[in-house]
Coordinates of C-alpha atoms and ligand atoms in Angstrom, one line a residue:
M824 CA 131.3 75.4 80.0
P825 CA 129.5 76.0 83.3
I826 CA 129.0 79.6 84.4
H827 CA 131.1 80.7 87.4
P828 CA 129.6 84.0 88.6
H829 CA 131.5 84.1 91.8
R830 CA 135.0 83.9 90.4
P831 CA 136.8 87.0 91.6
G832 CA 138.1 89.6 89.1
R833 CA 135.5 88.8 86.4
A834 CA 133.7 92.0 85.6
R835 CA 130.3 91.8 83.9
S836 CA 127.3 94.0 83.7
A837 CA 125.2 94.2 86.8
L838 CA 122.2 92.9 84.9
L839 CA 123.9 89.8 83.5
A840 CA 125.6 89.3 86.9
T841 CA 122.2 89.3 88.5
V842 CA 120.7 87.0 85.9
L843 CA 123.5 84.5 86.2
A844 CA 123.8 84.7 89.9
A845 CA 120.1 84.1 90.3
T846 CA 120.1 81.0 88.1
T847 CA 123.3 79.6 89.6
V848 CA 122.1 80.0 93.1
L849 CA 119.2 77.9 92.0
A850 CA 121.4 75.3 90.4
A851 CA 123.5 75.1 93.5
G852 CA 120.4 74.5 95.6
V853 CA 119.4 71.7 93.3
A854 CA 122.8 70.1 93.4
V855 CA 122.7 69.6 97.2
G856 CA 119.3 68.1 97.0
R857 CA 117.1 71.0 98.2
P858 CA 115.5 73.6 96.1
G859 CA 117.3 76.9 95.8
P860 CA 116.0 80.0 97.4
A861 CA 113.7 82.0 95.1
A862 CA 115.9 83.8 92.8
A863 CA 115.7 87.6 92.3
A864 CA 112.8 88.6 90.1
T865 CA 115.0 89.1 87.0
G866 CA 116.2 86.9 84.2
L867 CA 115.7 86.5 80.5
K868 CA 112.2 87.9 80.8
T869 CA 113.5 91.3 82.0
L870 CA 116.0 91.4 79.1
A871 CA 113.4 90.3 76.6
A872 CA 110.8 92.7 77.8
A873 CA 113.2 95.6 77.2
H874 CA 113.0 94.6 73.5
G875 CA 109.2 94.2 73.6
R876 CA 109.7 90.5 73.1
D877 CA 108.3 87.4 74.7
V878 CA 110.6 84.7 76.0
G879 CA 108.5 81.6 76.4
F880 CA 108.6 78.0 77.5
A881 CA 106.4 75.0 77.0
L882 CA 105.1 74.0 80.4
A883 CA 104.8 70.4 81.5
V884 CA 102.0 71.0 83.9
D885 CA 102.8 68.0 86.1
R886 CA 106.2 69.4 86.9
L887 CA 105.0 72.6 88.4
G888 CA 105.1 71.0 91.8
E889 CA 108.9 70.8 91.6
S890 CA 110.3 73.9 93.2
A891 CA 113.4 74.0 91.0
Y892 CA 111.3 73.8 87.9
R893 CA 108.9 76.3 89.3
T894 CA 111.6 78.8 90.2
V895 CA 113.2 78.8 86.8
A896 CA 109.8 79.0 85.1
D897 CA 108.7 81.9 87.3
N898 CA 111.9 83.9 87.0
E899 CA 113.1 83.4 83.4
F900 CA 110.0 83.5 81.2
N901 CA 107.2 85.9 80.4
L902 CA 105.2 83.6 78.2
V903 CA 103.9 80.1 78.7
V904 CA 102.4 77.5 76.4
A905 CA 101.0 74.1 77.4
E906 CA 103.3 71.4 76.1
N907 CA 100.4 69.0 75.8
V908 CA 97.3 69.8 77.8
M909 CA 95.5 72.2 75.4
K910 CA 95.7 69.6 72.6
W911 CA 92.4 68.1 71.5
H912 CA 92.8 64.7 73.2
S913 CA 93.4 66.4 76.5
V914 CA 90.5 68.9 76.4
E915 CA 87.9 66.9 74.5
P916 CA 88.7 63.2 75.0
V917 CA 85.1 62.2 74.5
Q918 CA 82.9 64.0 72.0
G919 CA 81.2 66.9 73.6
Q920 CA 82.7 66.3 77.0
F921 CA 85.4 68.9 77.8
R922 CA 88.0 68.4 80.5
W923 CA 89.6 71.6 81.7
T924 CA 91.5 70.5 84.8
D925 CA 94.9 70.5 83.2
S926 CA 94.5 73.3 80.7
D927 CA 93.0 75.6 83.4
Q928 CA 96.1 74.9 85.5
V929 CA 98.2 76.3 82.8
A930 CA 96.0 79.3 82.4
D931 CA 96.0 79.9 86.1
Y932 CA 99.7 79.6 86.2
A933 CA 100.0 82.2 83.5
A934 CA 97.7 84.6 85.3
T935 CA 99.3 84.2 88.8
T936 CA 102.8 84.7 87.4
D937 CA 101.9 87.5 85.1
K938 CA 102.9 85.6 81.9
K939 CA 101.4 85.8 78.5
L940 CA 99.4 82.6 77.7
Y941 CA 99.9 81.1 74.2
G942 CA 97.4 78.6 73.0
H943 CA 98.6 75.3 71.4
T944 CA 96.8 74.0 69.5
L945 CA 93.2 73.8 68.2
L946 CA 93.8 71.5 65.2
W947 CA 96.6 69.0 64.7
H948 CA 96.7 65.7 63.0
Q949 CA 98.2 64.2 66.2
A950 CA 97.0 64.1 69.7
L951 CA 93.5 63.4 68.5
P952 CA 91.1 61.0 70.3
D953 CA 90.1 58.1 68.1
W954 CA 86.5 59.2 67.8
V955 CA 87.5 62.2 65.7
G956 CA 88.9 59.9 63.0
T957 CA 85.7 57.9 62.7
L958 CA 83.4 60.8 61.8
P959 CA 82.1 61.3 58.2
A960 CA 83.0 64.7 56.7
D961 CA 79.9 66.7 57.6
Q962 CA 80.1 65.5 61.3
L963 CA 83.8 66.1 61.3
R964 CA 83.3 69.7 60.2
A965 CA 80.7 70.2 62.9
A966 CA 82.9 68.6 65.5
M967 CA 85.8 70.7 64.4
R968 CA 83.8 73.9 64.7
H969 CA 82.4 72.9 68.0
H970 CA 85.8 72.1 69.4
I971 CA 87.3 75.4 68.3
T972 CA 84.4 77.4 69.5
T973 CA 84.3 75.8 72.9
V974 CA 88.0 76.0 73.6
V975 CA 88.5 79.5 72.3
T976 CA 85.5 80.8 74.1
R977 CA 86.7 79.3 77.4
Y978 CA 90.0 81.1 77.2
R979 CA 88.7 84.3 75.6
G980 CA 90.6 87.2 77.2
R981 CA 93.2 84.9 78.6
V982 CA 95.0 83.4 75.6
A983 CA 96.9 86.0 73.6
A984 CA 97.3 83.9 70.5
W985 CA 96.2 80.5 69.3
D986 CA 98.0 78.0 67.0
V987 CA 94.8 77.4 65.1
V988 CA 96.2 74.8 62.7
N989 CA 99.5 73.1 63.6
E990 CA 101.5 71.4 60.9
A991 CA 99.2 71.6 57.9
F992 CA 101.9 70.6 55.5
S993 CA 103.5 67.3 54.8
D994 CA 106.5 65.9 56.7
N995 CA 108.2 65.2 53.3
G996 CA 108.9 68.9 53.0
D997 CA 107.7 69.2 49.4
G998 CA 105.1 71.8 50.2
S999 CA 102.1 69.5 49.7
R1000 CA 99.3 69.4 52.2
R1001 CA 99.5 66.7 54.9
G1002 CA 97.9 63.5 53.7
D1003 CA 97.8 62.0 57.2
S1004 CA 95.5 64.6 58.6
V1005 CA 91.9 63.6 58.9
F1006 CA 90.9 67.2 58.5
Q1007 CA 92.8 67.5 55.2
R1008 CA 91.6 64.2 53.9
K1009 CA 87.9 64.6 54.7
L1010 CA 87.5 68.4 54.5
G1011 CA 90.1 69.4 51.9
D1012 CA 92.3 72.5 51.8
G1013 CA 89.4 74.7 52.9
Y1014 CA 89.5 73.4 56.5
V1015 CA 92.3 75.9 57.4
A1016 CA 90.2 78.9 56.4
D1017 CA 87.1 77.3 58.1
A1018 CA 89.1 76.9 61.3
L1019 CA 90.4 80.4 61.3
T1020 CA 87.0 81.9 60.7
T1021 CA 85.5 79.8 63.4
A1022 CA 88.1 80.9 65.9
R1023 CA 87.6 84.5 65.0
A1024 CA 83.9 84.2 65.6
A1025 CA 84.6 82.9 69.1
D1026 CA 87.1 85.6 70.1
P1027 CA 87.4 88.8 68.1
D1028 CA 90.6 89.9 69.8
V1029 CA 92.8 86.8 70.1
A1030 CA 95.7 86.5 67.6
L1031 CA 95.2 83.6 65.2
C1032 CA 98.3 81.7 64.0
L1033 CA 99.4 78.9 61.7
N1034 CA 102.3 77.0 63.1
D1035 CA 104.7 74.6 61.4
Y1036 CA 108.2 73.1 61.4
G1037 CA 110.8 72.8 58.7
I1038 CA 109.8 76.3 57.5
E1039 CA 112.5 78.2 59.3
G1040 CA 114.6 78.7 56.1
R1041 CA 113.3 79.1 52.6
G1042 CA 112.3 75.9 50.8
A1043 CA 109.4 74.2 49.2
K1044 CA 107.5 73.9 52.5
S1045 CA 108.0 77.4 53.7
N1046 CA 107.2 78.7 50.2
A1047 CA 103.9 76.7 50.3
L1048 CA 103.0 78.2 53.7
Y1049 CA 104.0 81.6 52.4
D1050 CA 101.6 81.2 49.5
L1051 CA 98.9 80.0 51.8
V1052 CA 99.3 83.0 54.1
K1053 CA 99.3 85.3 51.2
S1054 CA 96.1 83.9 49.7
L1055 CA 94.3 83.8 53.1
K1056 CA 95.2 87.4 53.7
A1057 CA 94.1 88.3 50.2
S1058 CA 90.7 86.7 50.6
G1059 CA 90.1 88.3 54.0
V1060 CA 90.4 85.2 56.1
P1061 CA 91.4 86.2 59.7
L1062 CA 95.1 85.4 60.2
D1063 CA 97.4 87.3 62.5
C1064 CA 100.6 85.3 62.9
V1065 CA 102.8 82.5 61.8
G1066 CA 104.7 80.3 64.2
F1067 CA 108.1 78.8 63.3
Q1068 CA 108.7 75.8 65.5
A1069 CA 112.4 75.6 65.1
H1070 CA 113.2 72.1 66.4
L1071 CA 116.8 72.5 65.1
V1072 CA 119.8 70.3 64.6
L1073 CA 123.0 71.5 66.2
G1074 CA 124.9 73.8 63.9
Q1075 CA 122.0 74.0 61.4
V1076 CA 120.3 77.3 62.0
P1077 CA 119.3 78.3 58.5
G1078 CA 121.4 81.1 57.2
D1079 CA 118.3 82.8 55.8
L1080 CA 116.2 82.5 59.0
Q1081 CA 116.0 86.3 59.4
T1082 CA 115.1 87.1 55.8
N1083 CA 112.6 84.3 55.8
L1084 CA 110.9 85.6 58.9
Q1085 CA 110.9 89.0 57.3
R1086 CA 109.2 88.0 54.1
F1087 CA 106.3 86.5 56.1
A1088 CA 106.1 89.6 58.3
D1089 CA 105.9 91.6 55.1
L1090 CA 102.7 89.8 54.3
G1091 CA 101.2 91.6 57.3
V1092 CA 101.4 88.9 60.0
D1093 CA 103.4 88.7 63.2
V1094 CA 106.0 86.0 63.4
R1095 CA 107.3 84.0 66.3
I1096 CA 109.7 81.2 67.1
T1097 CA 107.4 78.8 68.9
E1098 CA 109.1 75.6 69.8
L1099 CA 112.9 76.2 69.8
D1100 CA 115.3 73.5 70.8
V1101 CA 118.7 72.6 69.4
R1102 CA 119.4 68.9 69.7
M1103 CA 122.8 67.3 69.7
P1104 CA 124.2 63.8 69.9
L1105 CA 124.6 62.7 73.5
P1106 CA 126.6 63.1 75.5
A1107 CA 126.9 66.8 75.4
D1108 CA 130.5 68.2 75.5
A1109 CA 132.0 71.7 75.6
T1110 CA 132.3 72.0 71.9
R1111 CA 128.7 71.0 71.2
L1112 CA 127.5 73.3 74.0
A1113 CA 129.4 76.2 72.5
Q1114 CA 127.9 75.5 69.1
Q1115 CA 124.5 75.3 70.6
A1116 CA 125.1 78.7 72.3
A1117 CA 125.9 80.1 68.9
D1118 CA 122.8 78.6 67.5
Y1119 CA 120.5 80.0 70.2
R1120 CA 122.1 83.4 69.8
R1121 CA 121.5 83.3 66.0
V1122 CA 117.9 82.5 66.5
W1123 CA 117.4 85.4 68.9
Q1124 CA 119.4 87.8 66.7
A1125 CA 117.1 86.9 63.8
C1126 CA 114.0 87.5 65.8
L1127 CA 115.3 90.8 67.2
A1128 CA 116.2 92.0 63.7
V1129 CA 112.6 91.5 62.5
T1130 CA 110.2 94.1 64.0
R1131 CA 107.2 91.8 63.8
C1132 CA 108.9 88.9 65.5
R1133 CA 107.2 88.7 68.8
G1134 CA 109.5 86.4 70.6
V1135 CA 111.1 83.0 71.1
T1136 CA 109.6 80.1 73.0
T1137 CA 111.6 77.0 73.8
W1138 CA 109.9 73.6 73.8
G1139 CA 110.4 72.8 77.4
L1140 CA 112.5 74.2 80.2
T1141 CA 115.1 71.7 81.2
D1142 CA 117.0 69.0 79.5
R1143 CA 115.6 66.7 82.2
Y1144 CA 112.1 66.7 80.7
S1145 CA 112.6 67.6 77.0
W1146 CA 110.7 65.6 74.5
I1147 CA 113.9 65.1 72.3
P1148 CA 115.5 62.0 73.8
E1149 CA 112.2 60.1 73.4
F1150 CA 111.5 61.2 69.8
F1151 CA 115.1 61.4 68.5
P1152 CA 116.9 58.5 70.2
G1153 CA 120.6 59.3 71.0
Q1154 CA 119.9 63.1 70.8
G1155 CA 119.2 65.5 73.6
A1156 CA 120.5 68.4 75.7
A1157 CA 118.5 70.7 73.5
L1158 CA 117.4 73.4 75.9
M1159 CA 119.0 76.3 77.8
F1160 CA 118.9 74.6 81.3
D1161 CA 120.6 71.3 81.9
E1162 CA 119.2 68.3 83.8
N1163 CA 120.0 70.0 87.1
Y1164 CA 118.5 73.3 86.1
A1165 CA 121.9 74.9 85.7
P1166 CA 122.0 77.5 82.9
K1167 CA 124.0 76.3 79.9
P1168 CA 126.2 78.3 77.5
A1169 CA 123.1 78.8 75.4
Y1170 CA 121.5 80.6 78.3
R1171 CA 124.3 83.1 78.5
A1172 CA 124.3 83.5 74.7
V1173 CA 120.6 84.4 74.8
A1174 CA 121.2 86.8 77.7
E1175 CA 123.9 88.5 75.7
A1176 CA 121.9 88.6 72.5
L1177 CA 119.3 90.4 74.6
G1178 CA 121.8 93.0 75.6
A1179 CA 123.3 91.8 78.8
T1180 CA 126.6 93.4 77.9
T1181 CA 129.9 92.1 79.1
P1182 CA 132.5 94.9 79.4
P1183 CA 136.1 94.2 78.4
G1184 CA 138.3 92.5 81.0
T1185 CA 140.9 94.3 83.0
P1186 CA 143.8 91.8 83.1
G1187 CA 146.8 93.0 81.1
P1188 CA 147.7 91.1 77.9
T1189 CA 150.5 88.5 78.0
P1190 CA 152.3 87.5 74.7
P1191 CA 151.4 84.0 73.5
T1192 CA 153.9 81.9 71.6
G1193 CA 151.4 80.4 69.2
C1194 CA 147.8 80.3 68.2
T1195 CA 145.4 78.8 65.7
V1196 CA 142.3 80.5 64.3
D1197 CA 139.2 79.0 62.7
Y1198 CA 137.0 81.5 60.9
L1199 CA 133.4 80.3 60.2
P1200 CA 131.4 82.8 58.1
N1201 CA 127.8 82.5 57.3
S1202 CA 126.7 84.8 54.5
W1203 CA 123.4 85.9 52.9
N1204 CA 122.5 88.6 50.4
T1205 CA 124.5 91.5 51.8
G1206 CA 124.8 90.3 55.4
F1207 CA 126.9 87.9 57.3
T1208 CA 127.8 86.5 60.7
A1209 CA 131.2 85.0 61.5
E1210 CA 132.3 82.8 64.4
V1211 CA 136.0 83.1 65.3
R1212 CA 137.6 80.4 67.4
V1213 CA 141.1 81.1 68.7
R1214 CA 143.2 78.3 70.2
N1215 CA 146.1 79.2 72.5
D1216 CA 148.8 76.8 71.5
A1217 CA 151.3 78.1 74.1
A1218 CA 152.2 76.2 77.2
T1219 CA 151.0 79.1 79.4
A1220 CA 147.6 80.7 79.7
V1221 CA 146.8 83.9 77.9
S1222 CA 145.4 86.4 80.3
G1223 CA 143.6 89.2 78.4
W1224 CA 143.5 89.0 74.6
T1225 CA 143.1 91.1 71.5
V1226 CA 142.5 89.5 68.2
G1227 CA 143.1 91.6 65.0
F1228 CA 142.3 91.0 61.4
A1229 CA 141.5 92.9 58.2
L1230 CA 138.2 92.9 56.3
T1231 CA 137.8 94.3 52.8
A1232 CA 136.4 97.7 52.0
G1233 CA 132.8 96.5 51.5
Q1234 CA 132.6 94.6 54.8
R1235 CA 131.4 96.4 57.9
V1236 CA 130.9 95.0 61.4
T1237 CA 127.6 95.9 63.0
N1238 CA 127.8 94.1 66.3
G1239 CA 129.8 91.4 68.1
W1240 CA 129.3 88.9 70.9
N1241 CA 131.6 87.3 73.4
A1242 CA 134.1 90.1 72.7
T1243 CA 134.0 93.9 72.0
V1244 CA 134.4 94.1 68.3
T1245 CA 135.4 97.4 66.7
Q1246 CA 136.4 98.4 63.2
T1247 CA 138.6 101.2 62.0
G1248 CA 138.8 101.3 58.3
T1249 CA 139.2 97.7 57.3
Q1250 CA 141.0 96.7 60.5
V1251 CA 138.9 94.9 63.1
T1252 CA 139.9 94.5 66.7
A1253 CA 138.2 92.1 69.1
R1254 CA 138.9 92.4 72.8
N1255 CA 137.9 89.8 75.4
A1256 CA 134.9 90.1 77.5
G1257 CA 135.2 90.1 81.3
W1258 CA 134.3 86.5 81.7
N1259 CA 136.5 85.0 78.9
A1260 CA 139.7 87.0 79.4
T1261 CA 141.7 83.9 80.0
I1262 CA 142.5 81.3 77.4
P1263 CA 144.1 78.4 79.1
A1264 CA 147.1 76.6 77.6
G1265 CA 145.7 74.6 74.8
G1266 CA 142.3 76.2 75.3
T1267 CA 140.0 77.8 72.8
V1268 CA 138.0 81.0 73.1
G1269 CA 135.2 81.8 70.6
F1270 CA 133.6 85.1 69.7
G1271 CA 131.6 86.3 66.8
F1272 CA 130.2 89.2 65.0
Q1273 CA 127.6 90.3 62.5
G1274 CA 128.2 92.5 59.5
T1275 CA 127.2 93.7 56.1
H1276 CA 129.0 93.2 52.8
G1277 CA 128.8 94.6 49.4
G1278 CA 127.9 91.3 47.6
T1279 CA 131.1 89.3 48.2
N1280 CA 132.2 88.2 51.6
P1281 CA 135.9 87.1 51.6
S1282 CA 137.4 85.6 54.8
P1283 CA 140.3 87.5 56.4
G1284 CA 143.7 86.2 55.4
A1285 CA 145.4 86.4 58.7
F1286 CA 144.6 86.9 62.4
T1287 CA 146.8 88.1 65.2
L1288 CA 146.5 87.3 68.9
N1289 CA 148.0 90.0 71.1
G1290 CA 150.0 91.1 68.1
V1291 CA 151.4 87.7 67.1
T1292 CA 150.2 86.2 63.8
C1293 CA 148.2 82.9 64.3
R1294 CA 148.0 79.9 62.0
N1295 CA 144.8 79.5 60.1
G1296 CA 143.0 76.3 61.2
Ligands
LIG1478 C1 105.2 67.1 71.7 C2 105.3 67.0 73.2 O1 106.5 67.7 73.6 C3 105.4 65.6 73.7 O2 105.4 65.6 75.1 C4 104.2 64.8 73.1 O3 104.4 63.4 73.5 C5 104.2 64.9 71.6 O4 104.1 66.3 71.3 N1 105.5 69.9 67.4 C6 104.5 70.3 68.2 C7 104.4 70.0 69.6 O5 103.7 71.2 67.7 O6 103.0 69.9 70.0 C8 105.0 68.6 69.9 O7 105.0 68.4 71.3 C9 106.4 68.6 69.3 C10 106.5 68.8 67.9

């Protein structure tokens, strides 16, 4: 659903209004073929900074000349990472000959726009020039150390954190080390500690991270990384952070994302979502975009709930240039801004997760003649989230809505989204936000909430919409 900030009678907080207006002005400018005026200096970065969090994006440096790209980048993010140009093949294509043109552009961009610069990546089994693969072990070790030392030294004082080793573990997810890494094959498990120690020697202050994918929830791979982090810390190897890439499939945010981030944080490292995108089958439609919004919201909520989670970075800025369609044919629309730079529902979900509150709407309730409710809980230990989708089956629109239902004694709502959710005893009431007060005839509205439970998490038996009992979907 596109965002319509200029519709009359839709109250929302001043901050969210500014955020949305800024980005929509931009989108409108793009649509008529000229770049939008520079939006106000607000956006997600302002909201994230209020939580002490970074909201980052992977910069495709060759797109910086596009003013629409540049405007969104400037206004929305407070952290930037090079999508490709700090990888080995870009900075050291020929042994011993370093090429800084593109990587410096990213560093300069970060400096001039006052963004944190995140370094990606010193060692990876991909994006390596051929010569690296031909070296015997002792020369490979020397080349690895030289590469790390040279790159880290160049950006000393400018890069806040480096992905020192990217994707050390196998794609098969069983927790084994990656067999298709030349470093792993020729140098053995110890190359990770060697790389970290080398990086620390080149910059005593930069944060040193391990980064991987498929580790967002607990499983063999994340357990293996957990064990590695634990043992590196125990043996005094410098390690400050773990990056969770989070290239996610629509509707598949792991239910234990938050607790998994927390267990790593409890080892004494910072954690961060480093490459978030949520891919869907193309074409995108309203249902998928709504699910994606819920997914983005969950990721941010998980990060905000973990004190040592430093922020969330998306892998790209606009669906126009995302890596997804090329690497996952038939999939795409994975980011918060669409191909025309318009903010998607995921954008609004993130803004709301970051506290851009939406006050209850003013229109008076009208009685519906029928409704259907889908209740989608997602439970872990003693916590849960639930998405509630309410369809208006009546022939006329509902203008202003209140949804009621009962939880059990052990269940408590802690916060809600897309509605004001309050609880009195076991009775829960959800009132519309300003921008979703109307449910068109046949239309659906979704809201959700987070809560705690005492060990069991039963779903409510019945829901009412403006006092009328709905069917369960
Ligand atoms: C991807 C880039 O987005 C593409 O442009 C490039 O062709 C291949 O690499 N995990 C990572 C990133 O750590 O570096 C990858 O970036 C995406 C997967």
